[in-house]
Amino acid sequence: MTDRHRLTSVDTVEEDGAWLFTVRDAHDINQEVMLVPCEDSSQKVNAYINTCTHEQQPLYRDEVGVVMRDGGVVCPKHGSVFDSCSGECDNGPATGTTLSEIAIDVDDGQVYLTDDSVDFLWGGGDTDDDDDGSPSSTSHLRF
Ligand code: FES
């Protein structure tokens, strides 16, 4: 059975609009992952690597979180919109591409990381300007 790590609750993702965390991938590279609401799925949230498929730009940004429009994640750089349930894009410069999905599970309103290809590091974004392994941000928190 797959080990799972509790991330947050579905309610938190829906209330905050998104929830960011950092993992280490199979290549030993830190990757930011965003949980976003998805009304049309039974688990109500999905997880994607926080990178636009067009120009490697972050979709979740510290100042604003994720901008959603009509159930889609809007890229802040050029405006392509990705379906939050499938990760697919059919508009703008990222047309025909799909966000990289990370496996999660939802159990009794709690969201768990179940993807064997990554290891959970911390809630919040990756370090920007230092390499001491500590989180640089608590960007999922709102005051
Ligand atoms: S960087 Fe996202 S659409 Fe161009």
Tab-separated table of C-alpha atoms and ligand atoms in Angstrom:
chain	number	residue	atom	x	y	z
A	1	MET	CA	0.000	0.000	0.000
A	2	THR	CA	1.145	3.518	-0.810
A	3	ASP	CA	2.321	5.714	2.053
A	4	ARG	CA	0.418	8.933	2.224
A	5	HIS	CA	1.130	12.291	3.767
A	6	ARG	CA	-1.685	14.555	4.957
A	7	LEU	CA	-1.470	17.934	3.231
A	8	THR	CA	-4.501	19.983	4.250
A	9	SER	CA	-8.276	19.855	4.053
A	10	VAL	CA	-10.571	20.272	1.063
A	11	ASP	CA	-12.250	23.130	2.937
A	12	THR	CA	-8.936	25.000	3.204
A	13	VAL	CA	-8.257	24.644	-0.529
A	14	GLU	CA	-11.754	25.858	-1.369
A	15	GLU	CA	-11.642	28.757	1.100
A	16	ASP	CA	-8.129	29.936	0.150
A	17	GLY	CA	-8.560	29.202	-3.569
A	18	ALA	CA	-5.398	27.064	-3.641
A	19	TRP	CA	-2.756	25.518	-1.377
A	20	LEU	CA	0.940	25.344	-2.223
A	21	PHE	CA	3.483	22.777	-1.063
A	22	THR	CA	6.944	21.621	-2.059
A	23	VAL	CA	8.130	18.131	-2.963
A	24	ARG	CA	11.414	16.566	-4.083
A	25	ASP	CA	11.080	14.717	-7.373
A	26	ALA	CA	12.799	11.578	-8.653
A	27	HIS	CA	15.668	13.709	-10.021
A	28	ASP	CA	16.309	15.224	-6.578
A	29	ILE	CA	14.874	18.554	-7.684
A	30	ASN	CA	12.477	20.554	-5.535
A	31	GLN	CA	9.132	21.212	-7.195
A	32	GLU	CA	6.268	23.383	-6.056
A	33	VAL	CA	2.854	21.728	-6.277
A	34	MET	CA	-0.488	23.505	-6.067
A	35	LEU	CA	-3.765	22.074	-4.876
A	36	VAL	CA	-6.658	23.696	-6.695
A	37	PRO	CA	-10.424	23.277	-6.376
A	38	CYS	CA	-12.148	21.070	-8.950
A	39	GLU	CA	-15.914	21.073	-8.604
A	40	ASP	CA	-16.511	18.337	-11.170
A	41	SER	CA	-14.496	15.590	-9.510
A	42	SER	CA	-15.531	13.457	-6.569
A	43	GLN	CA	-12.396	14.400	-4.626
A	44	LYS	CA	-13.045	18.146	-5.162
A	45	VAL	CA	-9.342	19.098	-5.505
A	46	ASN	CA	-6.475	18.256	-7.865
A	47	ALA	CA	-2.704	18.705	-7.598
A	48	TYR	CA	-0.409	20.011	-10.325
A	49	ILE	CA	3.221	21.050	-10.595
A	50	ASN	CA	3.220	24.845	-10.246
A	51	THR	CA	4.614	25.548	-13.700
A	52	CYS	CA	2.918	26.728	-16.857
A	53	THR	CA	3.562	24.446	-19.822
A	54	HIS	CA	4.276	27.403	-22.101
A	55	GLU	CA	7.251	29.211	-20.556
A	56	GLN	CA	7.896	27.525	-17.207
A	57	GLN	CA	6.203	30.355	-15.321
A	58	PRO	CA	4.628	29.797	-11.885
A	59	LEU	CA	0.843	29.674	-11.896
A	60	TYR	CA	0.608	30.170	-8.124
A	61	ARG	CA	2.298	33.386	-7.064
A	62	ASP	CA	2.971	34.508	-3.515
A	63	GLU	CA	1.167	37.817	-3.824
A	64	VAL	CA	-2.086	36.524	-5.284
A	65	GLY	CA	-2.143	32.729	-5.067
A	66	VAL	CA	-3.920	31.160	-8.033
A	67	VAL	CA	-6.253	33.154	-10.249
A	68	MET	CA	-9.250	31.038	-11.286
A	69	ARG	CA	-11.705	31.773	-14.083
A	70	ASP	CA	-14.687	29.558	-15.020
A	71	GLY	CA	-13.181	26.555	-13.248
A	72	GLY	CA	-9.767	27.047	-14.777
A	73	VAL	CA	-6.339	28.129	-13.561
A	74	VAL	CA	-5.239	31.313	-15.334
A	75	CYS	CA	-1.566	31.709	-16.216
A	76	PRO	CA	-0.555	35.191	-15.022
A	77	LYS	CA	2.046	35.598	-17.793
A	78	HIS	CA	0.048	35.166	-21.022
A	79	GLY	CA	-3.442	34.239	-19.848
A	80	SER	CA	-3.855	30.622	-20.937
A	81	VAL	CA	-6.479	28.880	-18.805
A	82	PHE	CA	-6.002	25.273	-17.629
A	83	ASP	CA	-8.993	23.134	-16.656
A	84	SER	CA	-8.560	22.520	-12.920
A	85	CYS	CA	-10.033	19.007	-13.193
A	86	SER	CA	-8.025	17.707	-16.157
A	87	GLY	CA	-5.064	20.095	-16.338
A	88	GLU	CA	-5.760	20.535	-20.060
A	89	CYS	CA	-5.463	23.819	-21.922
A	90	ASP	CA	-7.324	24.674	-25.131
A	91	ASN	CA	-6.604	28.382	-25.380
A	92	GLY	CA	-3.800	30.885	-25.703
A	93	PRO	CA	-0.105	30.082	-26.089
A	94	ALA	CA	-0.343	26.861	-24.017
A	95	THR	CA	-3.045	25.319	-26.243
A	96	GLY	CA	-2.785	21.550	-26.548
A	97	THR	CA	-0.718	21.041	-23.406
A	98	THR	CA	-1.580	19.567	-20.019
A	99	LEU	CA	-0.276	20.408	-16.555
A	100	SER	CA	1.775	17.749	-14.783
A	101	GLU	CA	-0.497	16.082	-12.250
A	102	ILE	CA	0.590	14.798	-8.846
A	103	ALA	CA	-1.372	11.938	-7.293
A	104	ILE	CA	-3.428	12.758	-4.229
A	105	ASP	CA	-6.251	11.108	-2.369
A	106	VAL	CA	-9.109	12.638	-0.420
A	107	ASP	CA	-10.437	10.851	2.614
A	108	ASP	CA	-13.079	12.292	4.923
A	109	GLY	CA	-12.388	15.832	3.728
A	110	GLN	CA	-8.613	15.565	4.163
A	111	VAL	CA	-6.138	15.712	1.275
A	112	TYR	CA	-3.245	13.236	1.189
A	113	LEU	CA	-0.195	13.084	-1.068
A	114	THR	CA	-0.011	9.545	-2.503
A	115	ASP	CA	2.384	10.040	-5.433
A	116	ASP	CA	5.269	7.574	-5.172
A	117	SER	CA	7.398	9.641	-7.571
A	118	VAL	CA	7.831	12.531	-5.124
A	119	ASP	CA	8.648	13.103	-1.455
A	120	PHE	CA	6.844	15.746	0.599
A	121	LEU	CA	9.177	18.490	1.884
A	122	TRP	CA	6.985	21.219	3.377
A	123	GLY	CA	3.841	23.307	3.046
A	124	GLY	CA	4.491	26.534	1.147
A	125	GLY	CA	6.748	27.440	-1.742
A	126	ASP	CA	10.295	26.424	-2.547
A	127	THR	CA	13.299	28.480	-1.469
A	128	ASP	CA	14.059	31.297	-3.856
A	129	ASP	CA	17.402	32.702	-2.826
A	130	ASP	CA	19.046	30.303	-0.428
A	131	ASP	CA	19.826	26.631	-0.325
A	132	ASP	CA	19.582	25.876	3.347
A	133	GLY	CA	16.637	23.573	2.762
A	134	SER	CA	14.216	25.643	4.775
A	135	PRO	CA	10.945	26.949	3.444
A	136	SER	CA	11.029	30.530	2.262
A	137	SER	CA	7.361	31.139	2.354
A	138	THR	CA	4.174	30.499	4.206
A	139	SER	CA	2.321	31.736	1.182
A	140	HIS	CA	-0.665	29.487	1.737
A	141	LEU	CA	-1.416	31.451	4.869
A	142	ARG	CA	-3.602	34.489	4.604
A	143	PHE	CA	-3.781	37.264	7.170
B	1	FES	S1	3.808	31.400	-19.631
B	1	FES	FE1	1.788	30.616	-19.297
B	1	FES	S2	0.730	31.042	-21.142
B	1	FES	FE2	2.745	31.795	-21.466
